[in-house]
């Protein structure tokens, strides 16, 4: 089995088109029985952080010049990525470290692996069969969005992280849990577990003008994702 990590923007879905429920797997009561050791597969660092604006009325009513919008978004993403790099912030490190601490606090022995991620045309794939851990369980962290998003129903940019977390058994095939977690902007598909951001920026210029606050808000977003995961996996 492979997990594929990429961002696919479907305009009709973003403006309210019905989407099928996500194939999540809820943790059963005894799923962690006998589990003492856990390996966390560290996510890949994004090549570019995400900037998206769904608040523009032109997006909803079909009057937006998509070519201009995509060009602007690309420019913003490059600017955000440069800002984050200059601040020495690593999304992958922040999310992984916080997740490790939560599992350790719960009494588990935790190790971290980079994992056998393979990049193909901007997409990352990971074959469960290639995972070499001998731990009792393996947690695969697969982010899809990391950055700032302006939702359709509110002005301002919210620090946003969306990710799929899959907890596999010792055989690396049986999913003990699979959750779709989001903070900031919430995708429209049924099944996302969501937490609202405590910090928003009035516009993207405010994000760039306040790099310390921008990075701090992304760290808070990582913490919110870990809290969502811990609530579902550990309790």
PDB file of C-alpha atoms in Angstrom:
ATOM      1  CA  UNK A   1       0.000   0.000   0.000  1.00  0.00           C
ATOM      2  CA  UNK A   2       1.195   3.518  -0.741  1.00  0.00           C
ATOM      3  CA  UNK A   3       0.240   6.852   0.706  1.00  0.00           C
ATOM      4  CA  UNK A   4       0.417   9.815  -1.658  1.00  0.00           C
ATOM      5  CA  UNK A   5       0.945  13.326  -0.329  1.00  0.00           C
ATOM      6  CA  UNK A   6       0.112  16.293  -2.528  1.00  0.00           C
ATOM      7  CA  UNK A   7      -2.090  19.364  -2.759  1.00  0.00           C
ATOM      8  CA  UNK A   8      -4.886  19.130  -5.334  1.00  0.00           C
ATOM      9  CA  UNK A   9      -7.035  22.261  -5.646  1.00  0.00           C
ATOM     10  CA  UNK A  10     -10.451  21.516  -7.170  1.00  0.00           C
ATOM     11  CA  UNK A  11     -12.248  24.821  -7.671  1.00  0.00           C
ATOM     12  CA  UNK A  12     -15.739  23.342  -7.655  1.00  0.00           C
ATOM     13  CA  UNK A  13     -15.036  21.523  -4.406  1.00  0.00           C
ATOM     14  CA  UNK A  14     -13.681  24.631  -2.710  1.00  0.00           C
ATOM     15  CA  UNK A  15     -16.772  26.686  -3.458  1.00  0.00           C
ATOM     16  CA  UNK A  16     -19.200  24.218  -1.952  1.00  0.00           C
ATOM     17  CA  UNK A  17     -19.582  21.220  -4.267  1.00  0.00           C
ATOM     18  CA  UNK A  18     -20.450  18.087  -2.302  1.00  0.00           C
ATOM     19  CA  UNK A  19     -17.543  15.725  -1.709  1.00  0.00           C
ATOM     20  CA  UNK A  20     -17.605  12.086  -0.576  1.00  0.00           C
ATOM     21  CA  UNK A  21     -16.677  11.374   3.051  1.00  0.00           C
ATOM     22  CA  UNK A  22     -12.999  10.748   3.738  1.00  0.00           C
ATOM     23  CA  UNK A  23     -11.846   7.148   4.347  1.00  0.00           C
ATOM     24  CA  UNK A  24     -10.889   7.695   7.968  1.00  0.00           C
ATOM     25  CA  UNK A  25     -10.311   4.853  10.436  1.00  0.00           C
ATOM     26  CA  UNK A  26     -11.379   5.487  14.031  1.00  0.00           C
ATOM     27  CA  UNK A  27      -9.186   3.960  16.731  1.00  0.00           C
ATOM     28  CA  UNK A  28     -10.851   1.056  18.478  1.00  0.00           C
ATOM     29  CA  UNK A  29     -10.872   0.805  22.260  1.00  0.00           C
ATOM     30  CA  UNK A  30      -8.096  -1.809  22.430  1.00  0.00           C
ATOM     31  CA  UNK A  31      -6.063  -0.673  19.418  1.00  0.00           C
ATOM     32  CA  UNK A  32      -3.008   0.257  21.501  1.00  0.00           C
ATOM     33  CA  UNK A  33      -3.147  -2.783  23.759  1.00  0.00           C
ATOM     34  CA  UNK A  34       0.358  -4.245  23.965  1.00  0.00           C
ATOM     35  CA  UNK A  35       1.918  -1.263  22.168  1.00  0.00           C
ATOM     36  CA  UNK A  36       4.996  -0.024  24.029  1.00  0.00           C
ATOM     37  CA  UNK A  37       7.198   1.312  21.225  1.00  0.00           C
ATOM     38  CA  UNK A  38       6.207   3.685  18.427  1.00  0.00           C
ATOM     39  CA  UNK A  39       8.166   4.933  15.435  1.00  0.00           C
ATOM     40  CA  UNK A  40       7.139   8.278  13.958  1.00  0.00           C
ATOM     41  CA  UNK A  41       7.787   8.719  10.247  1.00  0.00           C
ATOM     42  CA  UNK A  42       8.926  12.304   9.917  1.00  0.00           C
ATOM     43  CA  UNK A  43       7.122  14.282   7.184  1.00  0.00           C
ATOM     44  CA  UNK A  44       9.014  15.891   4.351  1.00  0.00           C
ATOM     45  CA  UNK A  45       9.735  19.594   4.590  1.00  0.00           C
ATOM     46  CA  UNK A  46       7.605  21.448   1.999  1.00  0.00           C
ATOM     47  CA  UNK A  47       9.487  22.857  -0.971  1.00  0.00           C
ATOM     48  CA  UNK A  48       7.135  25.832  -0.783  1.00  0.00           C
ATOM     49  CA  UNK A  49       4.744  26.902   1.932  1.00  0.00           C
ATOM     50  CA  UNK A  50       1.142  27.452   0.869  1.00  0.00           C
ATOM     51  CA  UNK A  51      -0.684  30.770   0.426  1.00  0.00           C
ATOM     52  CA  UNK A  52      -4.309  30.633  -0.779  1.00  0.00           C
ATOM     53  CA  UNK A  53      -7.083  33.228  -0.849  1.00  0.00           C
ATOM     54  CA  UNK A  54     -10.646  31.922  -1.129  1.00  0.00           C
ATOM     55  CA  UNK A  55     -12.200  35.106   0.297  1.00  0.00           C
ATOM     56  CA  UNK A  56     -12.025  37.049  -2.977  1.00  0.00           C
ATOM     57  CA  UNK A  57     -15.658  37.359  -4.215  1.00  0.00           C
ATOM     58  CA  UNK A  58     -14.399  36.849  -7.742  1.00  0.00           C
ATOM     59  CA  UNK A  59     -13.426  33.318  -6.799  1.00  0.00           C
ATOM     60  CA  UNK A  60     -16.980  32.455  -5.789  1.00  0.00           C
ATOM     61  CA  UNK A  61     -18.751  34.140  -8.702  1.00  0.00           C
ATOM     62  CA  UNK A  62     -16.314  33.064 -11.385  1.00  0.00           C
ATOM     63  CA  UNK A  63     -15.050  36.543 -12.278  1.00  0.00           C
ATOM     64  CA  UNK A  64     -11.504  36.097 -10.984  1.00  0.00           C
ATOM     65  CA  UNK A  65      -8.699  36.091 -13.518  1.00  0.00           C
ATOM     66  CA  UNK A  66      -7.275  32.714 -12.537  1.00  0.00           C
ATOM     67  CA  UNK A  67      -4.002  33.238 -14.394  1.00  0.00           C
ATOM     68  CA  UNK A  68      -3.338  36.432 -12.451  1.00  0.00           C
ATOM     69  CA  UNK A  69      -4.474  34.796  -9.202  1.00  0.00           C
ATOM     70  CA  UNK A  70      -2.181  31.801  -9.647  1.00  0.00           C
ATOM     71  CA  UNK A  71       0.762  34.089 -10.444  1.00  0.00           C
ATOM     72  CA  UNK A  72       0.101  36.161  -7.325  1.00  0.00           C
ATOM     73  CA  UNK A  73      -0.231  33.032  -5.201  1.00  0.00           C
ATOM     74  CA  UNK A  74       3.062  31.687  -6.556  1.00  0.00           C
ATOM     75  CA  UNK A  75       4.796  34.968  -5.700  1.00  0.00           C
ATOM     76  CA  UNK A  76       3.311  34.933  -2.186  1.00  0.00           C
ATOM     77  CA  UNK A  77       4.358  31.326  -1.644  1.00  0.00           C
ATOM     78  CA  UNK A  78       7.943  32.090  -2.620  1.00  0.00           C
ATOM     79  CA  UNK A  79       7.933  35.110  -0.291  1.00  0.00           C
ATOM     80  CA  UNK A  80       6.520  33.048   2.586  1.00  0.00           C
ATOM     81  CA  UNK A  81       8.993  30.221   2.031  1.00  0.00           C
ATOM     82  CA  UNK A  82      11.888  32.692   2.064  1.00  0.00           C
ATOM     83  CA  UNK A  83      10.561  34.314   5.250  1.00  0.00           C
ATOM     84  CA  UNK A  84      10.248  30.972   7.031  1.00  0.00           C
ATOM     85  CA  UNK A  85      13.710  29.874   5.892  1.00  0.00           C
ATOM     86  CA  UNK A  86      15.227  33.092   7.218  1.00  0.00           C
ATOM     87  CA  UNK A  87      13.524  32.461  10.560  1.00  0.00           C
ATOM     88  CA  UNK A  88      15.123  28.988  10.716  1.00  0.00           C
ATOM     89  CA  UNK A  89      11.726  27.367  11.212  1.00  0.00           C
ATOM     90  CA  UNK A  90      11.189  23.763  10.186  1.00  0.00           C
ATOM     91  CA  UNK A  91       7.592  22.603   9.956  1.00  0.00           C
ATOM     92  CA  UNK A  92       8.629  18.948   9.887  1.00  0.00           C
ATOM     93  CA  UNK A  93      10.840  19.326  12.960  1.00  0.00           C
ATOM     94  CA  UNK A  94       8.233  21.292  14.911  1.00  0.00           C
ATOM     95  CA  UNK A  95       5.382  18.873  14.236  1.00  0.00           C
ATOM     96  CA  UNK A  96       7.496  15.760  14.790  1.00  0.00           C
ATOM     97  CA  UNK A  97       9.123  17.013  18.011  1.00  0.00           C
ATOM     98  CA  UNK A  98       5.770  17.978  19.525  1.00  0.00           C
ATOM     99  CA  UNK A  99       4.256  14.615  18.572  1.00  0.00           C
ATOM    100  CA  UNK A 100       7.212  12.764  20.109  1.00  0.00           C
ATOM    101  CA  UNK A 101       6.789  14.643  23.390  1.00  0.00           C
ATOM    102  CA  UNK A 102       3.074  13.786  23.588  1.00  0.00           C
ATOM    103  CA  UNK A 103       3.709  10.071  23.085  1.00  0.00           C
ATOM    104  CA  UNK A 104       6.559  10.084  25.620  1.00  0.00           C
ATOM    105  CA  UNK A 105       4.347  11.844  28.158  1.00  0.00           C
ATOM    106  CA  UNK A 106       1.826   9.041  27.648  1.00  0.00           C
ATOM    107  CA  UNK A 107       4.506   6.472  28.526  1.00  0.00           C
ATOM    108  CA  UNK A 108       5.572   5.207  25.103  1.00  0.00           C
ATOM    109  CA  UNK A 109       9.125   4.659  23.885  1.00  0.00           C
ATOM    110  CA  UNK A 110       9.408   6.727  20.713  1.00  0.00           C
ATOM    111  CA  UNK A 111      11.849   6.763  17.808  1.00  0.00           C
ATOM    112  CA  UNK A 112      11.866   8.906  14.659  1.00  0.00           C
ATOM    113  CA  UNK A 113      12.678   7.931  11.071  1.00  0.00           C
ATOM    114  CA  UNK A 114      12.799  10.084   7.954  1.00  0.00           C
ATOM    115  CA  UNK A 115      10.987   7.310   6.122  1.00  0.00           C
ATOM    116  CA  UNK A 116      11.318   6.039   2.547  1.00  0.00           C
ATOM    117  CA  UNK A 117       9.606   9.022   0.908  1.00  0.00           C
ATOM    118  CA  UNK A 118       9.945   9.204  -2.881  1.00  0.00           C
ATOM    119  CA  UNK A 119       9.323  12.440  -4.800  1.00  0.00           C
ATOM    120  CA  UNK A 120       7.723  12.319  -8.229  1.00  0.00           C
ATOM    121  CA  UNK A 121       6.624  15.511  -9.992  1.00  0.00           C
ATOM    122  CA  UNK A 122       6.018  17.378  -6.757  1.00  0.00           C
ATOM    123  CA  UNK A 123       4.266  14.468  -5.079  1.00  0.00           C
ATOM    124  CA  UNK A 124       5.656  12.415  -2.223  1.00  0.00           C
ATOM    125  CA  UNK A 125       4.853   8.730  -1.983  1.00  0.00           C
ATOM    126  CA  UNK A 126       5.666   6.288   0.753  1.00  0.00           C
ATOM    127  CA  UNK A 127       5.238   2.536   0.508  1.00  0.00           C
ATOM    128  CA  UNK A 128       4.302   1.015   3.844  1.00  0.00           C
ATOM    129  CA  UNK A 129       6.191  -2.133   2.818  1.00  0.00           C
ATOM    130  CA  UNK A 130       9.443  -0.129   2.740  1.00  0.00           C
ATOM    131  CA  UNK A 131       9.183   0.966   6.383  1.00  0.00           C
ATOM    132  CA  UNK A 132      11.938  -0.795   8.326  1.00  0.00           C
ATOM    133  CA  UNK A 133      10.917  -0.061  11.920  1.00  0.00           C
ATOM    134  CA  UNK A 134      10.521  -2.975  14.334  1.00  0.00           C
ATOM    135  CA  UNK A 135       8.425  -0.903  16.762  1.00  0.00           C
ATOM    136  CA  UNK A 136       5.019  -2.101  17.913  1.00  0.00           C
ATOM    137  CA  UNK A 137       3.331   0.675  15.909  1.00  0.00           C
ATOM    138  CA  UNK A 138       4.288   3.248  13.285  1.00  0.00           C
ATOM    139  CA  UNK A 139       2.774   6.717  12.904  1.00  0.00           C
ATOM    140  CA  UNK A 140       2.994   8.177   9.396  1.00  0.00           C
ATOM    141  CA  UNK A 141       2.571  11.971   9.279  1.00  0.00           C
ATOM    142  CA  UNK A 142       1.566  13.154   5.814  1.00  0.00           C
ATOM    143  CA  UNK A 143       0.868  16.917   5.559  1.00  0.00           C
ATOM    144  CA  UNK A 144      -1.060  18.349   2.616  1.00  0.00           C
ATOM    145  CA  UNK A 145      -1.153  22.094   3.391  1.00  0.00           C
ATOM    146  CA  UNK A 146       1.296  24.158   5.443  1.00  0.00           C
ATOM    147  CA  UNK A 147       0.993  27.930   5.310  1.00  0.00           C
ATOM    148  CA  UNK A 148      -1.662  30.652   5.360  1.00  0.00           C
ATOM    149  CA  UNK A 149      -5.168  30.484   3.929  1.00  0.00           C
ATOM    150  CA  UNK A 150      -7.910  33.093   3.685  1.00  0.00           C
ATOM    151  CA  UNK A 151     -11.210  31.145   3.922  1.00  0.00           C
ATOM    152  CA  UNK A 152     -14.303  31.905   1.855  1.00  0.00           C
ATOM    153  CA  UNK A 153     -16.337  32.953   4.896  1.00  0.00           C
ATOM    154  CA  UNK A 154     -13.866  35.326   6.555  1.00  0.00           C
ATOM    155  CA  UNK A 155     -11.352  37.977   5.618  1.00  0.00           C
ATOM    156  CA  UNK A 156      -7.822  37.557   6.886  1.00  0.00           C
ATOM    157  CA  UNK A 157      -5.205  34.834   6.660  1.00  0.00           C
ATOM    158  CA  UNK A 158      -5.214  31.965   9.142  1.00  0.00           C
ATOM    159  CA  UNK A 159      -2.127  29.841   9.812  1.00  0.00           C
ATOM    160  CA  UNK A 160      -3.214  26.528   8.361  1.00  0.00           C
ATOM    161  CA  UNK A 161      -1.979  22.967   8.591  1.00  0.00           C
ATOM    162  CA  UNK A 162      -3.848  20.001   7.141  1.00  0.00           C
ATOM    163  CA  UNK A 163      -2.450  16.520   7.482  1.00  0.00           C
ATOM    164  CA  UNK A 164      -3.308  12.846   7.320  1.00  0.00           C
ATOM    165  CA  UNK A 165      -2.039  10.760  10.230  1.00  0.00           C
ATOM    166  CA  UNK A 166      -2.004   6.977   9.946  1.00  0.00           C
ATOM    167  CA  UNK A 167      -1.082   4.689  12.832  1.00  0.00           C
ATOM    168  CA  UNK A 168      -0.033   1.264  11.563  1.00  0.00           C
ATOM    169  CA  UNK A 169       0.364  -1.952  13.497  1.00  0.00           C
ATOM    170  CA  UNK A 170       3.590  -3.930  13.733  1.00  0.00           C
ATOM    171  CA  UNK A 171       2.957  -5.467  10.294  1.00  0.00           C
ATOM    172  CA  UNK A 172       3.023  -1.954   8.738  1.00  0.00           C
ATOM    173  CA  UNK A 173      -0.191  -2.806   6.890  1.00  0.00           C
ATOM    174  CA  UNK A 174      -3.045  -2.773   9.388  1.00  0.00           C
ATOM    175  CA  UNK A 175      -4.287   0.775  10.112  1.00  0.00           C
ATOM    176  CA  UNK A 176      -5.067   1.154  13.797  1.00  0.00           C
ATOM    177  CA  UNK A 177      -6.102   4.754  13.161  1.00  0.00           C
ATOM    178  CA  UNK A 178      -6.330   7.118  10.205  1.00  0.00           C
ATOM    179  CA  UNK A 179      -7.319  10.715  10.819  1.00  0.00           C
ATOM    180  CA  UNK A 180      -7.702  13.838   8.711  1.00  0.00           C
ATOM    181  CA  UNK A 181      -6.691  16.816  10.833  1.00  0.00           C
ATOM    182  CA  UNK A 182      -6.864  20.535  10.078  1.00  0.00           C
ATOM    183  CA  UNK A 183      -6.294  23.795  11.884  1.00  0.00           C
ATOM    184  CA  UNK A 184      -7.002  27.234  10.447  1.00  0.00           C
ATOM    185  CA  UNK A 185      -8.844  26.730   7.171  1.00  0.00           C
ATOM    186  CA  UNK A 186     -11.128  23.674   7.133  1.00  0.00           C
ATOM    187  CA  UNK A 187     -11.447  21.625   3.913  1.00  0.00           C
ATOM    188  CA  UNK A 188     -14.982  20.947   2.745  1.00  0.00           C
ATOM    189  CA  UNK A 189     -14.922  17.143   2.725  1.00  0.00           C
ATOM    190  CA  UNK A 190     -16.805  15.358   5.495  1.00  0.00           C
ATOM    191  CA  UNK A 191     -14.506  13.772   8.061  1.00  0.00           C
ATOM    192  CA  UNK A 192     -11.932  16.467   8.828  1.00  0.00           C
ATOM    193  CA  UNK A 193     -11.245  17.023  12.532  1.00  0.00           C
ATOM    194  CA  UNK A 194     -10.726  20.756  12.901  1.00  0.00           C
ATOM    195  CA  UNK A 195      -9.415  23.348  15.340  1.00  0.00           C
ATOM    196  CA  UNK A 196      -9.729  27.096  14.763  1.00  0.00           C
ATOM    197  CA  UNK A 197      -6.653  29.299  14.744  1.00  0.00           C
ATOM    198  CA  UNK A 198      -6.151  31.659  17.664  1.00  0.00           C
ATOM    199  CA  UNK A 199      -4.199  34.071  15.452  1.00  0.00           C
ATOM    200  CA  UNK A 200      -5.111  35.563  12.070  1.00  0.00           C
ATOM    201  CA  UNK A 201      -3.549  38.255   9.910  1.00  0.00           C
ATOM    202  CA  UNK A 202      -5.670  40.909   8.139  1.00  0.00           C
ATOM    203  CA  UNK A 203      -3.826  40.387   4.845  1.00  0.00           C
ATOM    204  CA  UNK A 204      -0.759  38.660   3.476  1.00  0.00           C
ATOM    205  CA  UNK A 205       1.299  41.839   3.764  1.00  0.00           C
ATOM    206  CA  UNK A 206       0.796  41.616   7.536  1.00  0.00           C
ATOM    207  CA  UNK A 207       2.200  38.079   7.503  1.00  0.00           C
ATOM    208  CA  UNK A 208       5.369  39.211   5.727  1.00  0.00           C
ATOM    209  CA  UNK A 209       5.714  42.326   7.900  1.00  0.00           C
ATOM    210  CA  UNK A 210       5.615  40.281  11.116  1.00  0.00           C
ATOM    211  CA  UNK A 211       7.860  37.252  10.561  1.00  0.00           C
ATOM    212  CA  UNK A 212       8.209  36.435  14.263  1.00  0.00           C
ATOM    213  CA  UNK A 213       4.435  36.379  14.711  1.00  0.00           C
ATOM    214  CA  UNK A 214       3.961  34.427  11.484  1.00  0.00           C
ATOM    215  CA  UNK A 215       6.342  31.673  12.548  1.00  0.00           C
ATOM    216  CA  UNK A 216       4.917  31.629  16.083  1.00  0.00           C
ATOM    217  CA  UNK A 217       1.428  31.151  14.642  1.00  0.00           C
ATOM    218  CA  UNK A 218       2.638  28.215  12.525  1.00  0.00           C
ATOM    219  CA  UNK A 219       4.157  26.637  15.635  1.00  0.00           C
ATOM    220  CA  UNK A 220       0.790  27.050  17.367  1.00  0.00           C
ATOM    221  CA  UNK A 221      -0.871  25.413  14.358  1.00  0.00           C
ATOM    222  CA  UNK A 222       1.486  22.433  14.693  1.00  0.00           C
ATOM    223  CA  UNK A 223       0.600  22.185  18.391  1.00  0.00           C
ATOM    224  CA  UNK A 224      -3.107  22.251  17.541  1.00  0.00           C
ATOM    225  CA  UNK A 225      -2.666  19.397  15.062  1.00  0.00           C
ATOM    226  CA  UNK A 226      -0.800  17.341  17.660  1.00  0.00           C
ATOM    227  CA  UNK A 227      -3.543  18.016  20.229  1.00  0.00           C
ATOM    228  CA  UNK A 228      -6.177  16.779  17.776  1.00  0.00           C
ATOM    229  CA  UNK A 229      -4.147  13.650  17.040  1.00  0.00           C
ATOM    230  CA  UNK A 230      -3.467  12.950  20.718  1.00  0.00           C
ATOM    231  CA  UNK A 231      -7.157  13.244  21.604  1.00  0.00           C
ATOM    232  CA  UNK A 232      -8.010  10.560  19.049  1.00  0.00           C
ATOM    233  CA  UNK A 233      -5.031   8.221  19.394  1.00  0.00           C
ATOM    234  CA  UNK A 234      -4.161   8.323  23.092  1.00  0.00           C
ATOM    235  CA  UNK A 235      -7.568   8.694  24.740  1.00  0.00           C
TER     236      UNK A 235
END
